[in-house]
PDB file of C-alpha atoms in Angstrom:
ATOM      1  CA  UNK W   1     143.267 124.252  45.210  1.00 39.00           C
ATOM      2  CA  UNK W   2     144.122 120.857  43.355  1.00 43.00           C
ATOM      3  CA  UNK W   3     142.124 119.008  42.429  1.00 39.00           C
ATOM      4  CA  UNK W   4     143.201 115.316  42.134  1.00 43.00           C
ATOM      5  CA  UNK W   5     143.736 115.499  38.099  1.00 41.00           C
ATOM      6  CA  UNK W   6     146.050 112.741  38.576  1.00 41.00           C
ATOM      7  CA  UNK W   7     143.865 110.013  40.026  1.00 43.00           C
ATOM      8  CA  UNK W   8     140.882 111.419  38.007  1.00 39.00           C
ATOM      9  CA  UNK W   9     142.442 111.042  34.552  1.00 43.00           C
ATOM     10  CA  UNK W  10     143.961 107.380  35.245  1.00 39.00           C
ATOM     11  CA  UNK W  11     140.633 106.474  37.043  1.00 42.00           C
ATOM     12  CA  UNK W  12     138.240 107.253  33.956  1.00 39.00           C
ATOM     13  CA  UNK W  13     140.463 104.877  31.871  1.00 39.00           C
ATOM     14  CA  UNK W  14     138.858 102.212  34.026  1.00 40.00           C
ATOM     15  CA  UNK W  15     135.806 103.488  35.033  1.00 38.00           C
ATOM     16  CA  UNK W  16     132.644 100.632  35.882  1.00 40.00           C
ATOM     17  CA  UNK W  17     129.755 100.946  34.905  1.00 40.00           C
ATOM     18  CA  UNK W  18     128.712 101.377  38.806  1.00 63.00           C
ATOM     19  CA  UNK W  19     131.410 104.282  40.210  1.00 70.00           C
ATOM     20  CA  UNK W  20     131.165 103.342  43.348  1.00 68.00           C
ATOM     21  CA  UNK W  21     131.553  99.880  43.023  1.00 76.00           C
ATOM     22  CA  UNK W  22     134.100 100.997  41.188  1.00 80.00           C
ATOM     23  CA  UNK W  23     135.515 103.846  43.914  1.00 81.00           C
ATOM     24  CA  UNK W  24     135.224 100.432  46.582  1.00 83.00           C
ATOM     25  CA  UNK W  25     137.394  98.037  44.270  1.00 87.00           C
ATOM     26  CA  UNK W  26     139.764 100.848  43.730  1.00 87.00           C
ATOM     27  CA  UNK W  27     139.696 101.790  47.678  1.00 87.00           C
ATOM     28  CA  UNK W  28     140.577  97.628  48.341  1.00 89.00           C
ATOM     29  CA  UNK W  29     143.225  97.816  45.639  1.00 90.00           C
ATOM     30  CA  UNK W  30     144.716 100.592  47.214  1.00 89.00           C
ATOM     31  CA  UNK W  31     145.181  99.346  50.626  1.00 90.00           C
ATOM     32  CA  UNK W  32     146.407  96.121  49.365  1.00 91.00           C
ATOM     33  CA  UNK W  33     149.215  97.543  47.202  1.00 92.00           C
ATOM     34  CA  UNK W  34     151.130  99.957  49.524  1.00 91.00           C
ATOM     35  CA  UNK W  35     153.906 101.103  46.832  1.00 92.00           C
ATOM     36  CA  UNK W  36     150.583 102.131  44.333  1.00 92.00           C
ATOM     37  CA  UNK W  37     148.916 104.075  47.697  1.00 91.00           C
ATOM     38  CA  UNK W  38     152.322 105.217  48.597  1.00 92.00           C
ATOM     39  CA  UNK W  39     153.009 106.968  44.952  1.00 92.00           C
ATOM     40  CA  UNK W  40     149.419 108.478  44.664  1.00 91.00           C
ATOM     41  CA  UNK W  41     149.473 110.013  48.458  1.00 91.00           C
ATOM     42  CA  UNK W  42     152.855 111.731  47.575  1.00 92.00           C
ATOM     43  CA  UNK W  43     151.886 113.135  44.299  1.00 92.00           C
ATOM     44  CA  UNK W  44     148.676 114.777  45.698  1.00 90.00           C
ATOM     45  CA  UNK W  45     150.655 116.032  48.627  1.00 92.00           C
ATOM     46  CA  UNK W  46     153.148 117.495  46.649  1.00 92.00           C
ATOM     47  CA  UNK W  47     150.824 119.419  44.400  1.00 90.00           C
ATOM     48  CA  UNK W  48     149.293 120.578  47.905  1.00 90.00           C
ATOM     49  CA  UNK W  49     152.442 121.637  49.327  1.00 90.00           C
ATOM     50  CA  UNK W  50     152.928 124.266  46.731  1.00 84.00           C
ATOM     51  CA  UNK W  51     155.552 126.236  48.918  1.00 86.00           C
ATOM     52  CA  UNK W  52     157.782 122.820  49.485  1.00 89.00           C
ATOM     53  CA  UNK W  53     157.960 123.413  53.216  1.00 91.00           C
ATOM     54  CA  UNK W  54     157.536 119.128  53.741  1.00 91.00           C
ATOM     55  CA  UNK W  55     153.737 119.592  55.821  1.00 92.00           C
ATOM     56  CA  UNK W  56     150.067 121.129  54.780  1.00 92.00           C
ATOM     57  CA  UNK W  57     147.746 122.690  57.093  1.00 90.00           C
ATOM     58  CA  UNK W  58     145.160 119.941  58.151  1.00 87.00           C
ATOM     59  CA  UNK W  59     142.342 121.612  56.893  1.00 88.00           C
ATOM     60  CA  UNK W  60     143.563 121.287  53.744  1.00 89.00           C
ATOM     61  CA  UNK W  61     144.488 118.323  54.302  1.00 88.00           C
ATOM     62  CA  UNK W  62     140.714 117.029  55.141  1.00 87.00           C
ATOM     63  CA  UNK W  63     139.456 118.993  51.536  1.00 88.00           C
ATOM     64  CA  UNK W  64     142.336 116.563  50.206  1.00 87.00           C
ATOM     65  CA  UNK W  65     140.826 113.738  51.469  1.00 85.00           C
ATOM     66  CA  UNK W  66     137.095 114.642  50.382  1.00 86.00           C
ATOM     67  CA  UNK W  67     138.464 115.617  47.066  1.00 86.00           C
ATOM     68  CA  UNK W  68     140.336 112.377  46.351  1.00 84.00           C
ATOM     69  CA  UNK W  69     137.043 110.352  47.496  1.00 82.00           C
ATOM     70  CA  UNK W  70     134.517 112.397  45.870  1.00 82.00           C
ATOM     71  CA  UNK W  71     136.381 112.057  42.665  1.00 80.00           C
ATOM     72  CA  UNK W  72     136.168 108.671  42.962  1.00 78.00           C
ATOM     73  CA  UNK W  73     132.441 108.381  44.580  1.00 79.00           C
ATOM     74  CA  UNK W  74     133.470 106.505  47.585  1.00 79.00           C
ATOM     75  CA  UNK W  75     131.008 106.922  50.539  1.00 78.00           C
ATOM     76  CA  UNK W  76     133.025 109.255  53.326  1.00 75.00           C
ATOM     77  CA  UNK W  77     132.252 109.354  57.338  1.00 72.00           C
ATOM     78  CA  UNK W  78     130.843 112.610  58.698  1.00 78.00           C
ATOM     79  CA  UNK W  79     132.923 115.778  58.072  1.00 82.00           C
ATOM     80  CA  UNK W  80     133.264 116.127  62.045  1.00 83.00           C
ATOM     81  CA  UNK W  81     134.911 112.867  62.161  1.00 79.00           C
ATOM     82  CA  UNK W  82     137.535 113.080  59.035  1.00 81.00           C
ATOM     83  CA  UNK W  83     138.697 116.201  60.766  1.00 84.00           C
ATOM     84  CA  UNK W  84     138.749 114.340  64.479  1.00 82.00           C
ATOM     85  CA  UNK W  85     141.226 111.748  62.310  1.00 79.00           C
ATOM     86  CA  UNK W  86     143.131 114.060  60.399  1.00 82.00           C
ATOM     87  CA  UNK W  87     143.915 116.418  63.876  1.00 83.00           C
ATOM     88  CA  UNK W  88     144.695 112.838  65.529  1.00 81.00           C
ATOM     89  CA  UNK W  89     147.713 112.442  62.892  1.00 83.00           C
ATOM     90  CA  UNK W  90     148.572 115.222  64.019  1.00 82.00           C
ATOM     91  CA  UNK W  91     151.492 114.245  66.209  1.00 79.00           C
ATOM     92  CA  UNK W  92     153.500 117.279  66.679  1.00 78.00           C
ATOM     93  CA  UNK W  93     150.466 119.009  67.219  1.00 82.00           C
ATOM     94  CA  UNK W  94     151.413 122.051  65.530  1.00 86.00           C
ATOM     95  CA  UNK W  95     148.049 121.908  63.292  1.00 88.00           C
ATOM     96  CA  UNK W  96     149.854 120.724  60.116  1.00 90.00           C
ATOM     97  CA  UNK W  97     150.872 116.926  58.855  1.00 91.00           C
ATOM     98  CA  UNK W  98     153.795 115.722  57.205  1.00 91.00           C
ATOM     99  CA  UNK W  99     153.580 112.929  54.545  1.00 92.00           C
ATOM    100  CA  UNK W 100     154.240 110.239  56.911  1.00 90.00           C
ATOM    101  CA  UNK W 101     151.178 111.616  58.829  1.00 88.00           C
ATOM    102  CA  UNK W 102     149.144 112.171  56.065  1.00 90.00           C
ATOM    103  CA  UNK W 103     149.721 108.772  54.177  1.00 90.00           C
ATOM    104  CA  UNK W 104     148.240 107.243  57.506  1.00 87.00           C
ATOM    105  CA  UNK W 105     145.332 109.139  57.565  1.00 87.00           C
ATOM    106  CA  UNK W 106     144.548 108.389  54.001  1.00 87.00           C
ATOM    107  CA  UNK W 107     144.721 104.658  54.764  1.00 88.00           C
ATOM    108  CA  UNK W 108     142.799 104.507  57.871  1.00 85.00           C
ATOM    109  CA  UNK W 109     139.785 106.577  55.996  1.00 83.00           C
ATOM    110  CA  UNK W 110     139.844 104.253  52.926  1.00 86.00           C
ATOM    111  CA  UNK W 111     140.016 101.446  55.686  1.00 85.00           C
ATOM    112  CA  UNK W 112     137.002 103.113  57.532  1.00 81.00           C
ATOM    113  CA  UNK W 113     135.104 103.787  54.086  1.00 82.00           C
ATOM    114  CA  UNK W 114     135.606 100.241  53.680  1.00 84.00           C
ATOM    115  CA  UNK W 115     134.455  98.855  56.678  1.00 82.00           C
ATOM    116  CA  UNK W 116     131.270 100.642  56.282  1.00 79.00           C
ATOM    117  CA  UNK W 117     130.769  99.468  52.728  1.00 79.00           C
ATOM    118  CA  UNK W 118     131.214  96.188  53.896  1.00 79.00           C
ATOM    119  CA  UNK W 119     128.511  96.497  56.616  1.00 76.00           C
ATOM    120  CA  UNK W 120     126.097  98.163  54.502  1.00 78.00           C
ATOM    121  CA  UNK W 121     126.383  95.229  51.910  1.00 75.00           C
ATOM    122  CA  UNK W 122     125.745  92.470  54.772  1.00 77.00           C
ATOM    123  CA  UNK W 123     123.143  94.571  56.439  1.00 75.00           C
ATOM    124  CA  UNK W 124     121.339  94.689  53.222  1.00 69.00           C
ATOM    125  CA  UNK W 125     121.888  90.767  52.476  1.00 69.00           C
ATOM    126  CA  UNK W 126     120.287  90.147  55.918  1.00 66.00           C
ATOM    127  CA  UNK W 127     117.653  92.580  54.991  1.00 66.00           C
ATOM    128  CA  UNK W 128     116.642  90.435  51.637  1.00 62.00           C
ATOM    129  CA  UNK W 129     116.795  86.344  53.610  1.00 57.00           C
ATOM    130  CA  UNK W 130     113.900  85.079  55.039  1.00 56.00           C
ATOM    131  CA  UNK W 131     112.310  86.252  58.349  1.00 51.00           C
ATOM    132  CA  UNK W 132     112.316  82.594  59.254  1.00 51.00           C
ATOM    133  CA  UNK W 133     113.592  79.637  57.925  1.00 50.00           C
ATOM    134  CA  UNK W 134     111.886  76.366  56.208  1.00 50.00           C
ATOM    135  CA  UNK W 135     111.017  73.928  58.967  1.00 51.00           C
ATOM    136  CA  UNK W 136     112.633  71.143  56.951  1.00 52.00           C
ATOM    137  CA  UNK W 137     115.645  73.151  57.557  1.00 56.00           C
ATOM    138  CA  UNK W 138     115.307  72.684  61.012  1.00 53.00           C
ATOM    139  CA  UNK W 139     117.386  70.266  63.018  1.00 54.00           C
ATOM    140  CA  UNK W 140     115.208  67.940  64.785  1.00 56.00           C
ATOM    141  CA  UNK W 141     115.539  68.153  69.131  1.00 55.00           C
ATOM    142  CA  UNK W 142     118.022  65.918  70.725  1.00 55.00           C
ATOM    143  CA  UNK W 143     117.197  63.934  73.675  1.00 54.00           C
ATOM    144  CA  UNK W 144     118.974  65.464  76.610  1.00 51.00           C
ATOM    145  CA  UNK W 145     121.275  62.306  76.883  1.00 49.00           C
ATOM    146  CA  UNK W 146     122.740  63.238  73.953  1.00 50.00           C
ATOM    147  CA  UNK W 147     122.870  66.820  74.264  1.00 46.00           C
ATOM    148  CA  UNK W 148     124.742  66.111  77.473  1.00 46.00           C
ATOM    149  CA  UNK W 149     127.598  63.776  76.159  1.00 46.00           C
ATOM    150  CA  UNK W 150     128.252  66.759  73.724  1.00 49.00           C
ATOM    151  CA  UNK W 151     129.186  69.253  76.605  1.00 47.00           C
ATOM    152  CA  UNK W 152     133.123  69.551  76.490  1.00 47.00           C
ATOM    153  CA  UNK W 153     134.829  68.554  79.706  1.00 49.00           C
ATOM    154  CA  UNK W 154     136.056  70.400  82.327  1.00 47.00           C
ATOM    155  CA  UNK W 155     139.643  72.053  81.426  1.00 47.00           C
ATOM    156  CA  UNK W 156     142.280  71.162  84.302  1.00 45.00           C
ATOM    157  CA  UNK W 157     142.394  74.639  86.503  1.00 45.00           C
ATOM    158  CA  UNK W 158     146.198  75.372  85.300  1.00 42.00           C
ATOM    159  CA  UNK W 159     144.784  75.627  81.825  1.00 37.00           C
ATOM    160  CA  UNK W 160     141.826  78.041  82.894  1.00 39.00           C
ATOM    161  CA  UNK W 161     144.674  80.891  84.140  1.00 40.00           C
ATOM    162  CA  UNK W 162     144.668  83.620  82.577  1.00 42.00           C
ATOM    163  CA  UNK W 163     147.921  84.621  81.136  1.00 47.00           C
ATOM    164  CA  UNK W 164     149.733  87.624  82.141  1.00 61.00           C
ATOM    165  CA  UNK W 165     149.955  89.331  78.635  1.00 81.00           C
ATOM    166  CA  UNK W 166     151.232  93.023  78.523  1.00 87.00           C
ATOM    167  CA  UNK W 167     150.965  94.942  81.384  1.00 91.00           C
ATOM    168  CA  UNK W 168     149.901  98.657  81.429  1.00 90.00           C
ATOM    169  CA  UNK W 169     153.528  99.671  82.660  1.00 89.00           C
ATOM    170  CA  UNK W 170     154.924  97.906  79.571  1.00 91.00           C
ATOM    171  CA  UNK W 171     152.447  99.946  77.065  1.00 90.00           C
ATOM    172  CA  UNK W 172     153.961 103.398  78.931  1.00 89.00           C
ATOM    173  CA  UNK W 173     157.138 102.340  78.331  1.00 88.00           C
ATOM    174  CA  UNK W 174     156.780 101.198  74.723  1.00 89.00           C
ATOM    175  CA  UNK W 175     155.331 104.947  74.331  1.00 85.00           C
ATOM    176  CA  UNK W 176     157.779 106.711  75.978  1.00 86.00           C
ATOM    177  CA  UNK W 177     160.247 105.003  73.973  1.00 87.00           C
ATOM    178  CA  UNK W 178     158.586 105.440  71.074  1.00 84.00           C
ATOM    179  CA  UNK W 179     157.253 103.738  67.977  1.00 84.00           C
ATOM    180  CA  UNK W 180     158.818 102.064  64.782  1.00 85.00           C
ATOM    181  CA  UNK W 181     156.928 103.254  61.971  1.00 78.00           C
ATOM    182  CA  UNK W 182     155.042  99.957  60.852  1.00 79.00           C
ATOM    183  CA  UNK W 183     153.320  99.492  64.607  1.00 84.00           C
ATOM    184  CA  UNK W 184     152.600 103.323  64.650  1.00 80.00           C
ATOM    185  CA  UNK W 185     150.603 103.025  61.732  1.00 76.00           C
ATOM    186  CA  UNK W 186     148.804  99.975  63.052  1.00 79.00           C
ATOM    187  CA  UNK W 187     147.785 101.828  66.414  1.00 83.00           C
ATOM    188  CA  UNK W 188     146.792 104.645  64.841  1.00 77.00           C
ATOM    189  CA  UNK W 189     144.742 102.350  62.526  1.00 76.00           C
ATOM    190  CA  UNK W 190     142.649 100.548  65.600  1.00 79.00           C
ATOM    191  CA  UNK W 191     142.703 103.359  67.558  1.00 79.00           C
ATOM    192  CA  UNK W 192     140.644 104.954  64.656  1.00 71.00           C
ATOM    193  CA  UNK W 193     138.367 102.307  64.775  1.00 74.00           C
ATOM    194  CA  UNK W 194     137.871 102.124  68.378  1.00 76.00           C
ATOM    195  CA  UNK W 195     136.413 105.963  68.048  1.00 70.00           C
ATOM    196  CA  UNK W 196     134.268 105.550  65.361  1.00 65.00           C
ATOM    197  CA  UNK W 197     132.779 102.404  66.759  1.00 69.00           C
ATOM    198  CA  UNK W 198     131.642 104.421  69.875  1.00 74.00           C
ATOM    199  CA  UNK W 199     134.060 103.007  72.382  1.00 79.00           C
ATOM    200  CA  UNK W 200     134.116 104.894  75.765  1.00 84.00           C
ATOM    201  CA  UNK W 201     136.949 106.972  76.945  1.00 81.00           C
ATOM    202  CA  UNK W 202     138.722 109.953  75.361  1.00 81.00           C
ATOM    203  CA  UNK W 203     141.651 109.807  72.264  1.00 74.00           C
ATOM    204  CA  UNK W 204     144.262 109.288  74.744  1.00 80.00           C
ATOM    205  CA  UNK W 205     142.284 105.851  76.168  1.00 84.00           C
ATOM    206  CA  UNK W 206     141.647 104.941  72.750  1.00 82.00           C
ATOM    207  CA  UNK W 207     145.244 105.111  71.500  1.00 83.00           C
ATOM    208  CA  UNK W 208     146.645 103.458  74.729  1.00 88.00           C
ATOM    209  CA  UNK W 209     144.008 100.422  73.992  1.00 88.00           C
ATOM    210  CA  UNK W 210     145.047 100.072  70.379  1.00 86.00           C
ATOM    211  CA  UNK W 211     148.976 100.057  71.746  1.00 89.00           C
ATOM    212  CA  UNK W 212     148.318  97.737  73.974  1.00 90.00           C
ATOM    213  CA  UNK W 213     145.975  95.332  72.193  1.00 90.00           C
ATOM    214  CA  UNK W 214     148.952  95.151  69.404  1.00 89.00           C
ATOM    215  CA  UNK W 215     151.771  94.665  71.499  1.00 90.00           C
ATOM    216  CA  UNK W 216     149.862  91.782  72.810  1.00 88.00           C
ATOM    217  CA  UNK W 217     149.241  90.422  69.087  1.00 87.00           C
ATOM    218  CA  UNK W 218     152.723  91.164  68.491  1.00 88.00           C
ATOM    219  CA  UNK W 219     153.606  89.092  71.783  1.00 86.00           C
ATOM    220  CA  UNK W 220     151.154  86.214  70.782  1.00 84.00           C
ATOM    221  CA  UNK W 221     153.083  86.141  67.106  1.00 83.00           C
ATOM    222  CA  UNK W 222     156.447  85.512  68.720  1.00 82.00           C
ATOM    223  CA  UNK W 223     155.352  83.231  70.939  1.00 81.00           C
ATOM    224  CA  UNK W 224     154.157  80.334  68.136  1.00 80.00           C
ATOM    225  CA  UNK W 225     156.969  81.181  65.914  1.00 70.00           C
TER     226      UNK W 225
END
């Protein structure tokens, strides 16, 4: 099985003295430089797909995956939930991925990883700050008169209507249709998120969420330009 010589041997040029502060910064450079994330996913799949048929098995695709991270010490989710990601990309459902799929798994883990790092690191700054803070620090109480004249008016009823947005008939439509490649990656991305943040409701709910909650972005975008 490979085993990411690549990465490893232009990684070590630049190793920290902290490797997985280093793995992190590498991880952030990664997603922000999609030609540099592009080249590396397609020379690990290649060595992978050894017979040239264009798609590897996704179990070997989630060794991939733990490989490429472990080499460079970045903190992965749960086994269990790698694979639920990896068989997610799996569109065609025929157990394998294709580069297209794979690339977007490897993004939305190093997104994920990520994420988590990020938490961690303000969890443990919150952890460290004072249980309470000075009492000079603290603003002095208003007299009510004042705390009233701060309230912000009432908002004219026209302006309190909800807008209609997208509908759910427009999200089964935009699936059935199909998706360009950019906004495919993007659902894929939040619907990822929306799993391993605990949200209710099965893959399918999750993905139709993560459609929808784009198309609206991508409605709210063309609307102020």
């Amino acid at each position: 099985f490979h085993l990411f010589k690549t990465t490893r041997t232009v990684s070590a040029t630049h190793m920290s003295p902290t490797p997985a502060e280093h793995g992190l910064e590498w991880a952030k450079r990664l997603l922000s430089d999609a030609a540099e994330r592009k080249r590396l996913c397609k020379s690990e799949f290649d060595a992978v797909d050894a017979d040239g048929s264009g798609s590897i098995d996704v179990e070997e695709v989630k060794d991939l995956i733990f490989d490429i991270c472990g080499q460079m010490h970045i903190k992965l989710p749960k086994e269990e939930k790698v694979m639920e990601l990896v068989s997610r990309c799996d569109k065609s459902h025929d157990g394998s991925l294709q580069f297209g799929e794979f690339a977007t798994a490897f993004k939305v883990i190093l997104q994920s990883c990520v994420h988590e790092a990020d938490v961690e690191a303000s969890a443990g700054k919150e952890n460290t700050a004072p249980a309470e803070a000075s009492k000079e620090n603290v603003a002095p109480a208003q007299p009510k008169e004042q705390m009233e004249e701060k309230v912000a008016p009432a908002q004219p009823k026209d302006l309190l209507k909800p807008m209609e947005g997208v509908t759910d008939a427009m999200v089964m439509e935009k699936m059935q249709a199909g998706l360009e490649e950019t906004l495919q990656e993007r659902v894929n991305t939040r619907a990822y998120f929306l799993w391993l943040n605990g949200s209710p409701g099965t893959s399918k709910d999750h993905y139709f969420q993560a459609l929808k909650t784009e198309m609206e972005l991508l409605e709210k975008e063309e609307a102020s330009s």
